[in-house]
CSV table of C-alpha atoms (C1' of nucleotides) and ligand atoms in Angstrom, one decimal:
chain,number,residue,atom,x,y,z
A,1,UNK,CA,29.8,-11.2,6.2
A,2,UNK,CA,25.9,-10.7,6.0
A,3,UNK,CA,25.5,-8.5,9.4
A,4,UNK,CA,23.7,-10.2,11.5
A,5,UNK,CA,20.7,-7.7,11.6
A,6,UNK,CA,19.5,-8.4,14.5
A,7,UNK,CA,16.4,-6.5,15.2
A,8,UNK,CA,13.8,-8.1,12.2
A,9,UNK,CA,10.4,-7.7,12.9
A,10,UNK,CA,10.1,-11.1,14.1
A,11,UNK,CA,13.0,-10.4,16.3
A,12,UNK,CA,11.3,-7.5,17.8
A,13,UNK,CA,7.9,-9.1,18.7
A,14,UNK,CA,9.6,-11.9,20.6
A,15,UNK,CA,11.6,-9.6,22.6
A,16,UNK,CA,8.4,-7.5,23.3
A,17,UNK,CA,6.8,-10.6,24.4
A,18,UNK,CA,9.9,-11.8,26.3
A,19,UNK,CA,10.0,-8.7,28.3
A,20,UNK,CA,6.0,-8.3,28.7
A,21,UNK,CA,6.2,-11.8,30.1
A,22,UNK,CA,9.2,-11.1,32.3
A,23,UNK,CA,7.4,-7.8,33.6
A,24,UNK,CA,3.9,-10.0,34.9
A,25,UNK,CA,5.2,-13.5,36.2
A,26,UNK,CA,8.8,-12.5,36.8
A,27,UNK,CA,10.3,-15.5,33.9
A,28,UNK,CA,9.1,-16.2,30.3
A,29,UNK,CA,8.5,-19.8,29.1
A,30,UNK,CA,8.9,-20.9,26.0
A,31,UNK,CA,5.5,-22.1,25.9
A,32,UNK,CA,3.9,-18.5,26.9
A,33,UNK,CA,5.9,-16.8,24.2
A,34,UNK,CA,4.2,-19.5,21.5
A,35,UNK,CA,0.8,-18.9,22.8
A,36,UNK,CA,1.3,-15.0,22.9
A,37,UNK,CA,3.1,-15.3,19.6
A,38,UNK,CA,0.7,-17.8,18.0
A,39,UNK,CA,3.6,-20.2,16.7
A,40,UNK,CA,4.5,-23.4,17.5
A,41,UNK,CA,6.9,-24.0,20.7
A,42,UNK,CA,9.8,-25.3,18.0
A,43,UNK,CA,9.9,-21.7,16.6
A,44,UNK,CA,10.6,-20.3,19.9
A,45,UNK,CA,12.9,-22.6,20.2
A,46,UNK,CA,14.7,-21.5,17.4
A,47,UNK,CA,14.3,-17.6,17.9
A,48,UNK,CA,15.8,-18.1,21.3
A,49,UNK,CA,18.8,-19.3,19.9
A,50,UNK,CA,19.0,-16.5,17.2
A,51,UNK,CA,18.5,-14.2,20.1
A,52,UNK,CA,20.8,-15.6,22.3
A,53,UNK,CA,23.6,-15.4,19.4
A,54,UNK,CA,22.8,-11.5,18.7
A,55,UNK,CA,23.4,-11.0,22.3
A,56,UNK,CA,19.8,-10.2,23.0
A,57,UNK,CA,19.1,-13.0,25.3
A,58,UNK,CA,20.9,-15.3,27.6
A,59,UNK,CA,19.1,-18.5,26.7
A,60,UNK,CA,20.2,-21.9,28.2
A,61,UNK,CA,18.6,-25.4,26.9
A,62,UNK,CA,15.7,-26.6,29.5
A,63,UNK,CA,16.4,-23.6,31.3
A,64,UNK,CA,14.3,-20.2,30.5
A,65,UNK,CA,15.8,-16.9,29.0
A,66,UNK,CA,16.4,-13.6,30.2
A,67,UNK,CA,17.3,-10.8,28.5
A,68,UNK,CA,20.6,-9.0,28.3
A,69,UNK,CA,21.0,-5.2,29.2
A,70,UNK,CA,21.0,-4.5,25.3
A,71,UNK,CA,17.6,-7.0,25.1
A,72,UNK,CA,16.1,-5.3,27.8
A,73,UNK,CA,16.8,-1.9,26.7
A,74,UNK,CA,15.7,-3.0,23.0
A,75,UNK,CA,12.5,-4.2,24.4
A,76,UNK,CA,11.4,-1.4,26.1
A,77,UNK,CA,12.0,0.8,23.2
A,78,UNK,CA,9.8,-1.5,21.0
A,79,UNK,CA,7.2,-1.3,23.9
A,80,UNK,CA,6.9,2.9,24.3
A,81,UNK,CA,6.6,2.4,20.4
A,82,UNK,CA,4.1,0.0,20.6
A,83,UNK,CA,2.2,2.2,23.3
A,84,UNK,CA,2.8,5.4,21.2
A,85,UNK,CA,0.4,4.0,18.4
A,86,UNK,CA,-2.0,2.4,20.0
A,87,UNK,CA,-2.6,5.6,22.4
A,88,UNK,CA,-3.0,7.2,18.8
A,89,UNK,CA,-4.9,4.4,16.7
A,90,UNK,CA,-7.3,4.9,20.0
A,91,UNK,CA,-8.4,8.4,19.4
A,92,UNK,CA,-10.1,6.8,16.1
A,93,UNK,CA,-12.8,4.6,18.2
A,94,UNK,CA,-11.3,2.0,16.6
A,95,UNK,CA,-11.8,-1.5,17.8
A,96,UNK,CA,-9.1,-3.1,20.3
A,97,UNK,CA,-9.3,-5.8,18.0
A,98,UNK,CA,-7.9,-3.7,14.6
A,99,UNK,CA,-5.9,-1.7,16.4
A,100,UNK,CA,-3.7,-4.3,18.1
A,101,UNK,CA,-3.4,-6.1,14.4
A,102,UNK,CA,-2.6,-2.5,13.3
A,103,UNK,CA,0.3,-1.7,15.0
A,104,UNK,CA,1.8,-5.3,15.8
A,105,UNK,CA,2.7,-4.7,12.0
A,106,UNK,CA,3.2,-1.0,11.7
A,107,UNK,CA,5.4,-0.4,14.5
A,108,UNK,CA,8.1,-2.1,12.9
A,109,UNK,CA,8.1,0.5,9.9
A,110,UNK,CA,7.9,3.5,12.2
A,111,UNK,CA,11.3,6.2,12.0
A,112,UNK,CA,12.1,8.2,15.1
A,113,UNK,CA,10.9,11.2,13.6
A,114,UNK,CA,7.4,9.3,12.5
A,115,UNK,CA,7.7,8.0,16.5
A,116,UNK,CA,8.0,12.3,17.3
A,117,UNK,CA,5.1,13.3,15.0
A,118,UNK,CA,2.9,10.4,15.9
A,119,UNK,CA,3.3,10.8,19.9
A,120,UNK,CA,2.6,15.0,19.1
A,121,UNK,CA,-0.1,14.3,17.3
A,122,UNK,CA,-1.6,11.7,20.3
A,123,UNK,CA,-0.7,15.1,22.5
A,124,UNK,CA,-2.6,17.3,20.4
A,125,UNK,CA,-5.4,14.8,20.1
A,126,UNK,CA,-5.7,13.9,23.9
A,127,UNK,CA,-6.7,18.2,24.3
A,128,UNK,CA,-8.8,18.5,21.6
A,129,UNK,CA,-11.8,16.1,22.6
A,130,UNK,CA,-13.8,18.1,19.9
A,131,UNK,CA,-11.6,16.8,17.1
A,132,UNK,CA,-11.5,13.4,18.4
A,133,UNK,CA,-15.5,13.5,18.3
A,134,UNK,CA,-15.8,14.8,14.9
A,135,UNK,CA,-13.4,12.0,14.0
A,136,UNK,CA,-14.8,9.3,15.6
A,137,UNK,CA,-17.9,10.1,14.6
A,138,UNK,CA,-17.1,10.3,10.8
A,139,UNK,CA,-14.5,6.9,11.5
A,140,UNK,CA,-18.0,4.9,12.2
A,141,UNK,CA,-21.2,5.4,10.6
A,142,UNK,CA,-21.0,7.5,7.6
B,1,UNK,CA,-3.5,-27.0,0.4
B,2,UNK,CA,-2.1,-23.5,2.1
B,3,UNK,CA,-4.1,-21.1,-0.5
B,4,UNK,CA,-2.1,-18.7,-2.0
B,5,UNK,CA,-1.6,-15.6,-0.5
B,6,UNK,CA,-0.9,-13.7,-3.5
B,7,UNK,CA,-0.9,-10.8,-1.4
B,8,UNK,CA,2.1,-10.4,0.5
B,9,UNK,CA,4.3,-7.7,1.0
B,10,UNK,CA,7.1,-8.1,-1.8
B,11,UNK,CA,3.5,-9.1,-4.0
B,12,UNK,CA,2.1,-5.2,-3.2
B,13,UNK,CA,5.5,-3.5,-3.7
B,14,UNK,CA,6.1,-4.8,-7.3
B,15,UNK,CA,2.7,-4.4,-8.3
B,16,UNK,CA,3.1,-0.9,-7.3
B,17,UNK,CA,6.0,-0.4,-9.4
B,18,UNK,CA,4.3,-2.3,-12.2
B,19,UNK,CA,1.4,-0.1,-12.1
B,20,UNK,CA,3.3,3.3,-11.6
B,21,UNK,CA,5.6,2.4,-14.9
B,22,UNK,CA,2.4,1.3,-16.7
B,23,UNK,CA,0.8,4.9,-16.3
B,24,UNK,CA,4.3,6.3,-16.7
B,25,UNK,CA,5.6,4.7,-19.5
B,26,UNK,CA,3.0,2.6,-21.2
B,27,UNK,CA,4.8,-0.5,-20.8
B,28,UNK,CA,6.9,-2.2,-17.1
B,29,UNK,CA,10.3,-3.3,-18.1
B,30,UNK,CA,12.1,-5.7,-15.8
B,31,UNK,CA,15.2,-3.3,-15.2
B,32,UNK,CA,12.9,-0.5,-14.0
B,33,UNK,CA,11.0,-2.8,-11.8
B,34,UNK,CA,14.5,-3.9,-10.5
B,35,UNK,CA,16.1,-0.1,-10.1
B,36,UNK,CA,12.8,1.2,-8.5
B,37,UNK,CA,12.5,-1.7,-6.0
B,38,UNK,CA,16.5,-2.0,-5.3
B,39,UNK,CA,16.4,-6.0,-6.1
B,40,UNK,CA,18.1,-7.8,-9.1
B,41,UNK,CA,16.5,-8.2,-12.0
B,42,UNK,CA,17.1,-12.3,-11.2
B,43,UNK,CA,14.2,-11.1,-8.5
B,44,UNK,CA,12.2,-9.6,-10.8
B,45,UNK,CA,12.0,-12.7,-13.1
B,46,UNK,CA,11.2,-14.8,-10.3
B,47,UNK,CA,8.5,-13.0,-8.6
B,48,UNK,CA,6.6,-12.2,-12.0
B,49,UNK,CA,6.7,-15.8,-12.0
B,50,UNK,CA,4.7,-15.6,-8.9
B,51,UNK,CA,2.6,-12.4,-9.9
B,52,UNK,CA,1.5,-14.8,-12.7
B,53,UNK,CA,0.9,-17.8,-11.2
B,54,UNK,CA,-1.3,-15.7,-8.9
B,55,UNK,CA,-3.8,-14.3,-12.0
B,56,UNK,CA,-2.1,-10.6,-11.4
B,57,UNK,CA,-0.3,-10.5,-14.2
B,58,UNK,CA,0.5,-11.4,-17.8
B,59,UNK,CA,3.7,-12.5,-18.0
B,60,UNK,CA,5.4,-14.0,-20.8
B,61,UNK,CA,9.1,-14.8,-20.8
B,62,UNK,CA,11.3,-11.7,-23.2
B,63,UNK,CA,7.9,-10.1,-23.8
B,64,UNK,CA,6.8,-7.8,-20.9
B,65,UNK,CA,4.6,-8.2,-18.3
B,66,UNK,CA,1.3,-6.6,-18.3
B,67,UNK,CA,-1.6,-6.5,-15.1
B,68,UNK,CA,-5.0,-8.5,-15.0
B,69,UNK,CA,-7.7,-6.3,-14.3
B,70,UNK,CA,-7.3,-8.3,-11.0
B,71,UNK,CA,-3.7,-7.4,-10.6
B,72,UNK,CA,-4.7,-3.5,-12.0
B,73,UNK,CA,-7.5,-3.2,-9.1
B,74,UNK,CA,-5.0,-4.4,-6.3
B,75,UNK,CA,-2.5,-1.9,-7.7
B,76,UNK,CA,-5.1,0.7,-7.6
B,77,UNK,CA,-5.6,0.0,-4.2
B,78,UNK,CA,-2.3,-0.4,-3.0
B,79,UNK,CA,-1.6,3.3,-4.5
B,80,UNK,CA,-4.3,4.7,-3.3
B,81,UNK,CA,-3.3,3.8,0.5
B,82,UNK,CA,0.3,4.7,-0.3
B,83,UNK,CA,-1.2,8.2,-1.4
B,84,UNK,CA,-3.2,8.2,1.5
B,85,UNK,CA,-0.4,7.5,4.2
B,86,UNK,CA,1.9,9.9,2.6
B,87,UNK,CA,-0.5,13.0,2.4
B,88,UNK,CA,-1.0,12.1,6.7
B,89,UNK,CA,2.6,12.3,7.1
B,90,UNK,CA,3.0,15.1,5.2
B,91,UNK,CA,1.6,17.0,7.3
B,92,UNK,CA,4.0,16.8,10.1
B,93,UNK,CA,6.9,18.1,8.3
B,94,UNK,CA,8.9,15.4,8.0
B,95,UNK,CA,11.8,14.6,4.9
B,96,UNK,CA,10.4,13.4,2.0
B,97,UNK,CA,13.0,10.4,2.3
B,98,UNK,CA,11.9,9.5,5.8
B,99,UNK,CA,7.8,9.6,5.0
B,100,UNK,CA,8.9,7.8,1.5
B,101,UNK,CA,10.6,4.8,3.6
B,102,UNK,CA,8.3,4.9,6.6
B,103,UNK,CA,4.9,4.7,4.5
B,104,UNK,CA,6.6,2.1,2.3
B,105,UNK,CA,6.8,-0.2,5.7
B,106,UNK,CA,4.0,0.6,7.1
B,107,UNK,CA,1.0,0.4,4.0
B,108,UNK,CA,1.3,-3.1,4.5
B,109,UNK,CA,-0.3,-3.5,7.7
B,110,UNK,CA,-3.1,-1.1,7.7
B,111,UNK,CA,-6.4,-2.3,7.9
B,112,UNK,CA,-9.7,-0.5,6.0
B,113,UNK,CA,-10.7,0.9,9.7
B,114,UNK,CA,-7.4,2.3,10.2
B,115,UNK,CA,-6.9,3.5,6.7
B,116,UNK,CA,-10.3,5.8,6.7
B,117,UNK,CA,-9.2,7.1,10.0
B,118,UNK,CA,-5.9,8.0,8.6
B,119,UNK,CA,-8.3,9.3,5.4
B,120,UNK,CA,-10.3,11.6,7.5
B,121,UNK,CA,-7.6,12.9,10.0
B,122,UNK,CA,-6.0,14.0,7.0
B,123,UNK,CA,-9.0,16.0,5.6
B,124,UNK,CA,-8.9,17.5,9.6
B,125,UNK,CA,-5.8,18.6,9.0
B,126,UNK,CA,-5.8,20.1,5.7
B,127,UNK,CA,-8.5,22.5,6.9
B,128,UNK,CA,-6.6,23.1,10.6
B,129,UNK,CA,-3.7,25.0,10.2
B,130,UNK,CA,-2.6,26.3,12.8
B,131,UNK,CA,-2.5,23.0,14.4
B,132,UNK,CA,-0.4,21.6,11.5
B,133,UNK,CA,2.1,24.6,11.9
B,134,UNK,CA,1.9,23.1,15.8
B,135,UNK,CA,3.0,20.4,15.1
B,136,UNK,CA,5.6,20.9,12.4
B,137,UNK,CA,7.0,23.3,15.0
B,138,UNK,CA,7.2,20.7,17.6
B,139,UNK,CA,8.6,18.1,15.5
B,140,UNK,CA,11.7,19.5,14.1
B,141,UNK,CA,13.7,21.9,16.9
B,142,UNK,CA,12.8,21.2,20.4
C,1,DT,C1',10.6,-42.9,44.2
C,2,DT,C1',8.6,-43.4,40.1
C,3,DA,C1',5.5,-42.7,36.4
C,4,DC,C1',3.0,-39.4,33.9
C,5,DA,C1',2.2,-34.8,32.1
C,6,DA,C1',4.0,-30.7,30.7
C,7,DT,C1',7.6,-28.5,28.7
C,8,DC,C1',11.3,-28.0,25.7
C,9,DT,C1',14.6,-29.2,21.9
C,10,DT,C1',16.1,-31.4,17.6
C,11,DA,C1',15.7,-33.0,13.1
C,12,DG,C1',13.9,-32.5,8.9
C,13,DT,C1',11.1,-29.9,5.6
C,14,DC,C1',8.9,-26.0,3.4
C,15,DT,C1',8.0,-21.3,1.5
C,16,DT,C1',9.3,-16.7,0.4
C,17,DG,C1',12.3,-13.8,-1.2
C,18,DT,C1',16.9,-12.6,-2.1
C,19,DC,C1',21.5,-13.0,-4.4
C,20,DT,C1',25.5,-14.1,-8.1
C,21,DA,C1',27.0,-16.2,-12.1
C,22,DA,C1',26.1,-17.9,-16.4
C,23,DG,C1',23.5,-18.4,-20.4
C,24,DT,C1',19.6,-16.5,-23.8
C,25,DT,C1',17.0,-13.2,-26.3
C,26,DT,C1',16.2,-8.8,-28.0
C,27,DT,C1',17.6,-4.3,-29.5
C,28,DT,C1',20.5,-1.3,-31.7
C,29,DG,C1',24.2,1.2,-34.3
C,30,DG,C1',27.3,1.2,-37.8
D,1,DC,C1',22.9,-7.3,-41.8
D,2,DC,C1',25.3,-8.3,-37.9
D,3,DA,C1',28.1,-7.7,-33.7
D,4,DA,C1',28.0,-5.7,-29.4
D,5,DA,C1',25.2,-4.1,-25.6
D,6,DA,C1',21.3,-4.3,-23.0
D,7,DA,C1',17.7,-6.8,-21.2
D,8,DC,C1',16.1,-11.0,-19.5
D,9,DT,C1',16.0,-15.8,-17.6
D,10,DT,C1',17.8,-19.9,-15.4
D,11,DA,C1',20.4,-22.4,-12.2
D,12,DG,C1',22.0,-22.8,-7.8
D,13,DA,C1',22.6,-21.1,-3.2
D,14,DC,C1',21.3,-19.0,1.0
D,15,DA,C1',18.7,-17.0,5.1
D,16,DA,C1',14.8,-16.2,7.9
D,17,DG,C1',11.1,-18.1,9.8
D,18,DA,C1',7.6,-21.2,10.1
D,19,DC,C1',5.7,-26.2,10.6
D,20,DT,C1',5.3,-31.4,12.3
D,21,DA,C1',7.0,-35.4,14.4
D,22,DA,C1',9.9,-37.4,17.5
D,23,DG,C1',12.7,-37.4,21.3
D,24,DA,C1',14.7,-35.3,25.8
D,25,DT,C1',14.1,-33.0,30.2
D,26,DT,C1',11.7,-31.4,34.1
D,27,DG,C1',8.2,-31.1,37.5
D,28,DT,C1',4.7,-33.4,40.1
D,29,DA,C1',1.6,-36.3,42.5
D,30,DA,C1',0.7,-40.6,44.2
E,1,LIG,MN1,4.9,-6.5,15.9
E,2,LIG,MN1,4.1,-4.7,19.4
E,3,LIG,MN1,5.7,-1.1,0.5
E,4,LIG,MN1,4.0,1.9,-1.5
DNA sequence: TTACAATCTTAGTCTTGTCTAAGTTTTTGG
DNA sequence: CCAAAAACTTAGACAAGACTAAGATTGTAA
């Protein structure tokens, strides 16, 4: 009776590329979500189809995927979640590079109430250019 | 020839736990390793297997497990992220439970960049109270 | 309309990490 | 000293997620 869980990380960054892809070119291809994904078209493939059984997707063979209210809504909250950290790894003058590595991994391990802190703290950060100075000074150089 | 990772995420938490009952308790026992990480102690056996195989560890079968200085420098630095993602998130007033599980995710994914920015924001904070009561105000209630 | 290219799926395999159940070794208390 | 308990390992299974190779479908351009 292993719960089908559902949302593991792999799970989440196909749906945030699903939806990214949706959102620029109006469809997703398999092939897009590989190259975006860096794994093989088979593997997508085969996450559709765990996808489409978890009710995330509707996913028909030779045919493209869309996502399902539940996908859709799913996605976007892995997308303001992704957006919440890299608005705050970017206070750090970190490069683009690091920070996307950064938080494709992070985000996953991220509680609402980390979310809360985290997109405060960006807040806090965004009015205090002084800080943000200081920090990105000391980040670089020593 | 995929060269062994010897690195990955179950790899860090265990050495963790090896290292924390080493300075502890002067020795790692298999059933601690188990109740601290929440696995069997079936998973235990098999991933000091791995440890070993990997020049982390010292393992022999019945008789303990001990680290490489290899293994002990990884630990050490493992920890010392750990330490360093918990004191951040400590600051925002969060549950100890919630920065425990959060941190225990996320360490994983941080790079050295991101990790000295965390490092320093931290030291910010520590001398910037008022803008830690700020934010712990903001976090909890509305 | 048809052949080729691009895209997609399937089949089969692998690795990591987990589990339970069963068997071994070590420790311990009487 | 020895039986029972605790600790440990092995065996066997499973799930997620990846890969390659091979085959199926679709789209396109001549
Ligand atoms: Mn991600
Ligand atoms: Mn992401
Ligand atoms: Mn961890
Ligand atoms: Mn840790």
């Amino acid at each position: 009776m292993p719960k089908p869980s559902s949302t593991s990380i792999a799970s989440q960054d196909y749906l945030e590329q699903i939806f990214h892809l949706i959102a620029l070119k109006g469809y997703a291809r398999s092939v897009d979500i590989a190259a975006n994904l860096g794994v093989s078209q088979a593997s997508v493939s085969a996450m559709l189809k765990r996808l489409g059984a978890d009710g995330l997707v509707v996913y028909e063979k030779y045919r493209g995927v869309i996502l399902t209210p539940k996908g859709s809504d799913l996605a976007q909250h892995i997308i303001r979640r992704h957006e919440v950290l890299t608005r705050l790894l970017r206070h750090f003058g970190l490069d683009e590079e690091t920070i996307y590595r950064d938080v494709e991994g992070m985000e996953h391990h991220i509680s609402a109430q980390t979310l809360k802190a985290f997109t405060l703290l960006a807040n806090e950060l965004d009015q205090n250019p002084a800080l943000c100075r200081t920090l990105k000074r000391k980040v670089r150089g020593k």
